[in-house]
Coordinates of C-alpha atoms in Angstrom, one line a residue:
M13 CA 118.3 100.1 93.0
T14 CA 118.2 100.0 89.2
L15 CA 115.5 98.8 86.9
P16 CA 116.3 96.2 84.2
Q17 CA 117.6 97.7 80.9
D18 CA 116.7 94.8 78.6
G19 CA 113.0 95.7 78.4
G20 CA 112.0 92.4 80.0
P21 CA 109.7 92.1 83.0
P22 CA 111.2 93.2 86.2
D23 CA 112.4 90.6 88.7
F24 CA 110.1 91.4 91.7
G25 CA 111.9 89.0 93.9
K26 CA 115.2 90.8 93.4
L27 CA 113.5 94.2 93.8
Q28 CA 112.0 93.0 97.1
S29 CA 115.3 91.7 98.4
E30 CA 117.0 94.9 97.5
M31 CA 114.3 96.9 99.2
N32 CA 114.6 94.7 102.3
A33 CA 118.3 95.2 102.4
A34 CA 118.0 99.0 102.0
V35 CA 115.5 99.1 104.9
K36 CA 117.6 96.9 107.1
A37 CA 120.7 99.0 106.4
R38 CA 118.9 102.2 107.5
W39 CA 116.6 100.8 110.3
K40 CA 117.9 103.4 112.8
A41 CA 116.8 106.2 110.5
F42 CA 113.3 104.7 110.2
L43 CA 113.2 104.2 114.0
F44 CA 114.2 107.8 114.6
E45 CA 111.6 109.1 112.1
G46 CA 108.9 106.9 113.6
I47 CA 109.6 108.1 117.1
V48 CA 109.5 111.7 116.0
L49 CA 106.2 111.3 114.2
A50 CA 104.7 109.4 117.1
L51 CA 105.7 112.2 119.5
L52 CA 104.4 114.9 117.2
G53 CA 101.1 112.9 116.9
L54 CA 100.9 112.7 120.7
A55 CA 101.5 116.4 121.1
A56 CA 98.8 117.1 118.5
M57 CA 96.4 114.9 120.3
I58 CA 97.2 116.5 123.7
V59 CA 96.7 120.1 122.3
P60 CA 94.4 119.7 119.3
P61 CA 93.5 123.4 119.0
L62 CA 97.2 124.3 118.6
A63 CA 97.7 121.5 116.0
S64 CA 94.6 122.7 114.1
L65 CA 96.0 126.2 114.0
A66 CA 99.4 124.9 112.8
V67 CA 97.8 122.8 110.0
T68 CA 95.8 125.8 108.8
I69 CA 98.8 128.1 108.8
F70 CA 100.9 125.4 107.1
L71 CA 98.2 125.0 104.4
G72 CA 98.0 128.8 104.0
W73 CA 101.8 129.0 103.3
M74 CA 101.6 126.0 100.9
F75 CA 98.8 127.7 98.9
L76 CA 100.5 131.0 98.9
I77 CA 103.9 129.7 97.8
S78 CA 102.4 127.4 95.2
G79 CA 100.3 130.3 93.9
I80 CA 103.2 132.7 93.6
A81 CA 105.3 130.0 91.9
G82 CA 102.3 129.4 89.6
L83 CA 102.1 133.1 88.7
F84 CA 105.7 133.1 87.7
V85 CA 105.5 129.9 85.6
T86 CA 102.3 131.1 84.0
Y87 CA 103.9 134.5 83.1
W88 CA 107.0 132.7 81.8
A89 CA 104.9 130.4 79.6
R90 CA 102.2 133.0 78.6
Q91 CA 102.2 131.8 75.0
M92 CA 101.0 128.3 76.0
P93 CA 97.4 127.4 75.6
G94 CA 95.2 127.8 78.7
F95 CA 97.1 130.9 79.9
W96 CA 94.1 132.5 81.4
W97 CA 92.9 129.4 83.2
S98 CA 96.4 128.8 84.6
L99 CA 96.6 132.5 85.7
F100 CA 93.2 132.2 87.4
S101 CA 94.3 128.9 89.2
A102 CA 97.5 130.5 90.5
A103 CA 95.7 133.7 91.6
L104 CA 93.1 131.5 93.4
A105 CA 95.9 129.7 95.3
V106 CA 97.4 133.0 96.3
L107 CA 94.0 134.3 97.5
A108 CA 93.3 131.0 99.4
G109 CA 96.7 131.1 101.0
G110 CA 96.4 134.8 101.9
I111 CA 93.0 134.3 103.5
L112 CA 94.2 131.3 105.5
L113 CA 97.2 133.2 106.8
A114 CA 95.2 136.4 107.5
R115 CA 92.3 134.7 109.2
P116 CA 93.5 131.3 110.4
M117 CA 90.6 130.8 112.9
E118 CA 88.0 131.1 110.2
G119 CA 90.2 128.8 108.0
I120 CA 90.1 126.2 110.8
L121 CA 86.3 126.3 110.7
T122 CA 86.2 126.0 106.9
L123 CA 88.7 123.1 106.9
T124 CA 86.7 121.3 109.5
I125 CA 83.5 121.6 107.4
V126 CA 85.4 120.2 104.5
V127 CA 86.7 117.3 106.6
G128 CA 83.3 116.6 107.9
A129 CA 81.8 116.5 104.4
Y130 CA 84.7 114.2 103.3
F131 CA 84.0 111.7 106.1
L132 CA 80.2 111.8 105.2
A133 CA 80.8 111.2 101.5
E134 CA 83.5 108.6 102.2
G135 CA 81.2 106.8 104.7
V136 CA 78.3 106.6 102.2
V137 CA 80.6 105.4 99.4
T138 CA 82.3 102.8 101.6
I139 CA 78.9 101.4 102.8
M140 CA 77.7 101.2 99.2
Y141 CA 80.9 99.5 98.2
A142 CA 80.4 97.0 101.1
L143 CA 76.9 96.2 100.0
E144 CA 78.2 95.6 96.5
H145 CA 80.7 93.2 97.9
R146 CA 78.0 91.5 99.9
R147 CA 76.1 90.7 96.7
E148 CA 79.2 89.0 95.4
L149 CA 79.5 86.9 98.6
S150 CA 82.9 88.5 99.4
E151 CA 84.1 87.8 102.9
R152 CA 85.4 91.3 103.5
W153 CA 82.2 93.2 103.1
S154 CA 81.5 93.4 106.8
W155 CA 84.9 95.1 107.4
L156 CA 84.0 97.6 104.7
L157 CA 80.6 98.2 106.3
I158 CA 82.2 98.8 109.7
S159 CA 84.6 101.3 108.1
G160 CA 81.8 103.2 106.4
V161 CA 79.7 103.4 109.6
M162 CA 82.8 104.7 111.5
D163 CA 83.3 107.3 108.8
L164 CA 79.6 108.4 109.2
L165 CA 80.0 108.5 113.0
I166 CA 83.1 110.7 112.7
A167 CA 81.2 113.0 110.3
F168 CA 78.3 113.2 112.6
I169 CA 80.5 114.1 115.6
I170 CA 82.3 116.7 113.6
V171 CA 79.3 118.3 112.0
A172 CA 77.0 118.1 115.0
G173 CA 79.7 119.8 117.2
L174 CA 80.3 122.8 114.8
P175 CA 81.5 125.4 115.5
D176 CA 83.1 124.0 118.7
S177 CA 84.4 120.9 116.9
A178 CA 86.5 123.1 114.7
R179 CA 88.9 123.8 117.6
W180 CA 89.8 120.1 118.0
A181 CA 88.8 118.0 115.0
I182 CA 91.7 118.8 112.5
G183 CA 94.4 118.7 115.2
L184 CA 93.1 115.4 116.6
L185 CA 92.8 113.7 113.2
V186 CA 96.3 114.9 112.2
G187 CA 97.6 113.7 115.6
I188 CA 96.0 110.3 115.2
N189 CA 97.4 110.0 111.7
L190 CA 100.9 111.0 112.8
M191 CA 100.8 108.7 115.8
L192 CA 99.7 105.7 113.7
G193 CA 102.3 106.6 111.0
G194 CA 105.0 106.8 113.5
A195 CA 104.1 103.6 115.2
S196 CA 104.1 101.8 111.8
M197 CA 107.6 103.2 111.1
V198 CA 108.9 102.1 114.5
G199 CA 107.4 98.6 113.9
M200 CA 109.0 98.4 110.4
A201 CA 112.4 99.5 111.8
L202 CA 112.3 97.0 114.6
A203 CA 111.3 94.2 112.2
A204 CA 114.1 95.2 109.8
R205 CA 116.6 95.1 112.6
K206 CA 115.6 91.6 113.6
S207 CA 115.7 90.2 110.1

């Protein structure tokens, strides 16, 4: 797929048909990926404590690797402005990764608190957004309100259940996300095959 070279506006119809053709040609790959994601999601939902631990360890390695890479890049570009801030940021990533890998169970608790706070904030913001839409007589405000209330309910369940909810919350949420993502990929692949 190439973008137009003449500087004119892109032909979205052509781009959409090229995208549809690409998906149709590779529908089996999308189907396979969707099934794998759905199975991983199901496994995470069946054994959420193990999935929570896996997510924490994965994040620990991501922080550690990105921090080490950041230290090398910062040293390499030490004449650039902001050297000390960049060095501090890279060192912080190494520290966070090291802590998550050295003490993953405590990391699970910390991540669960962060996720609970996120759902609390997201719920409040979504409810306020819904009320703003209601003033404008938008028809979708009730769906936004329901979404915000569900976010608050999830936050309450996670926070009220601490520290026990730390064992299952991250793994269950990741499992649900993987399952829904996998199901949508399977649906997209099957629709592409039929078209």
